[in-house]
Structures are given as C-alpha cells and as structure tokens.
Tab-separated table of C-alpha atoms in Angstrom:
chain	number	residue	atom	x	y	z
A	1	UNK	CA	-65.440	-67.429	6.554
A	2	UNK	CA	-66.802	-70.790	4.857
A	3	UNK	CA	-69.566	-70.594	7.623
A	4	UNK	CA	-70.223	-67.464	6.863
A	5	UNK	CA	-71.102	-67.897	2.836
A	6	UNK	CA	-73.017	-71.207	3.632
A	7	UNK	CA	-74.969	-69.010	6.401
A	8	UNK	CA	-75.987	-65.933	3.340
A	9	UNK	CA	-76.563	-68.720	0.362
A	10	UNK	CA	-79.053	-70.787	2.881
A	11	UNK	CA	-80.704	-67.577	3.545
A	12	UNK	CA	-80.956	-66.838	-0.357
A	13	UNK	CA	-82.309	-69.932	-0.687
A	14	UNK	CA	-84.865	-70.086	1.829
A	15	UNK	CA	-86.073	-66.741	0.542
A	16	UNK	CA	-86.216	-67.789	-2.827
A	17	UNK	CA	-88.749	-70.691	-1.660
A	18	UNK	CA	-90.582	-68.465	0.402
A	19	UNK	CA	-90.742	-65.870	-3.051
A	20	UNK	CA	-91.758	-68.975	-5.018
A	21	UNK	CA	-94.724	-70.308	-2.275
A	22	UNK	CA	-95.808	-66.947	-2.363
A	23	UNK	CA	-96.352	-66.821	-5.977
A	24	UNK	CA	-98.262	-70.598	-5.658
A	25	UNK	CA	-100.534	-69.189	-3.358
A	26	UNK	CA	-101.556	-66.144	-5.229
A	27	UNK	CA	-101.440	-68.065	-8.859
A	28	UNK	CA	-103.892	-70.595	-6.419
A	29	UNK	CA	-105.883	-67.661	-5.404
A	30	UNK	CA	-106.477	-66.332	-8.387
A	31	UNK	CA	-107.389	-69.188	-9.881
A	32	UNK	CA	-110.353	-70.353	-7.257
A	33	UNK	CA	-112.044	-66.411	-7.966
A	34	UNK	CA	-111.582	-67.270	-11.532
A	35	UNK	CA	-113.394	-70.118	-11.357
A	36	UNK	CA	-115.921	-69.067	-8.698
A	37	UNK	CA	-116.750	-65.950	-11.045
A	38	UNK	CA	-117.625	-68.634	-13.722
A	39	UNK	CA	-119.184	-70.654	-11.861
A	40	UNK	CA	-121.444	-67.905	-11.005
A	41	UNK	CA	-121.540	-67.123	-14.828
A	42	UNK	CA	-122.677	-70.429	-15.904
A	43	UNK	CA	-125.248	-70.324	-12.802
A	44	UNK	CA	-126.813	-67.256	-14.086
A	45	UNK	CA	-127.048	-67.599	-18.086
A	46	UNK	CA	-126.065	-71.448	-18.662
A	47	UNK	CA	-128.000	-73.594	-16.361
A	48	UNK	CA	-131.200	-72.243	-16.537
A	49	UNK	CA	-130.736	-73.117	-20.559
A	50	UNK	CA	-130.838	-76.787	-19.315
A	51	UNK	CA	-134.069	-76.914	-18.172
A	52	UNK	CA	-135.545	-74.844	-21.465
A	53	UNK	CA	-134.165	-77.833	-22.955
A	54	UNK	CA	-136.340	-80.522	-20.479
A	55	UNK	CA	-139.169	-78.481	-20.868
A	56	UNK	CA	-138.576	-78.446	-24.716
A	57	UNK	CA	-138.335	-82.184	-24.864
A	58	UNK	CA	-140.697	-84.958	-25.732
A	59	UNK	CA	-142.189	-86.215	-22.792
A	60	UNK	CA	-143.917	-89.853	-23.171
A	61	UNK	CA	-144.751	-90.389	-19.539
A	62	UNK	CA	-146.348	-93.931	-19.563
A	63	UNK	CA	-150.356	-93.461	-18.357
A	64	UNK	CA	-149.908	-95.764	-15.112
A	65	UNK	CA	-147.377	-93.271	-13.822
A	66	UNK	CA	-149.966	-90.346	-14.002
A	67	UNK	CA	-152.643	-92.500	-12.057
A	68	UNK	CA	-152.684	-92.661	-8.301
A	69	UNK	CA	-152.322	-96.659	-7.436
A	70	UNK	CA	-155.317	-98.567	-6.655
C-alpha cells in the first residue's frame, strides 16, 4: 500500500513540475514578443530621432579631413 501512495505523490509531483515548466516557457514566450514588439517600436519612431539629433549637431570637421591627401 506504502508503494502505492509513494507511486500517486511522485506522479503529483512530477506533474506539478511539468505545470510549473509550462508556465516558464509561456511567461518566456511572452516576454521575447514583448520585447520584439518594442523593439520594433523603438525601430520605427525612436531611432530615427537619433540621427535628427547628428544632423542637428555642430559639426567642426577639421579642413584637412575634407581635402583628398596629396
């Protein structure tokens, strides 16, 4: 009978990591759209901002850079 019980409380248990793992991986999931739906957020209204911003900037390019070398 003792065999028994240990037999049904390993198989709880075992489910109850499988349940658990299976929540991980969809938390996990979740998480990587989440970020790849920023991501393509910040690629479509942020980072172009950054380059308004060089092009915005003071430029003081030295005049021997502009020259093609002797």
């Amino acid at each position: 009978m003792r065999a028994e019980n240990t037999y049904i409380y390993s198989f709880y248990l075992g489910f109850t990591v499988q349940i658990f793992l299976l929540l991980f991986v969809k938390v996990a999931f979740y998480a990587v759209l989440a970020v790849s739906f920023l991501n393509v957020l910040a690629t479509m209204f942020v980072y172009p901002w950054f380059f308004v911003w060089m092009m915005r900037g003071e430029w003081s390019v030295p005049l021997r850079f502009l020259e093609p070398p002797q």
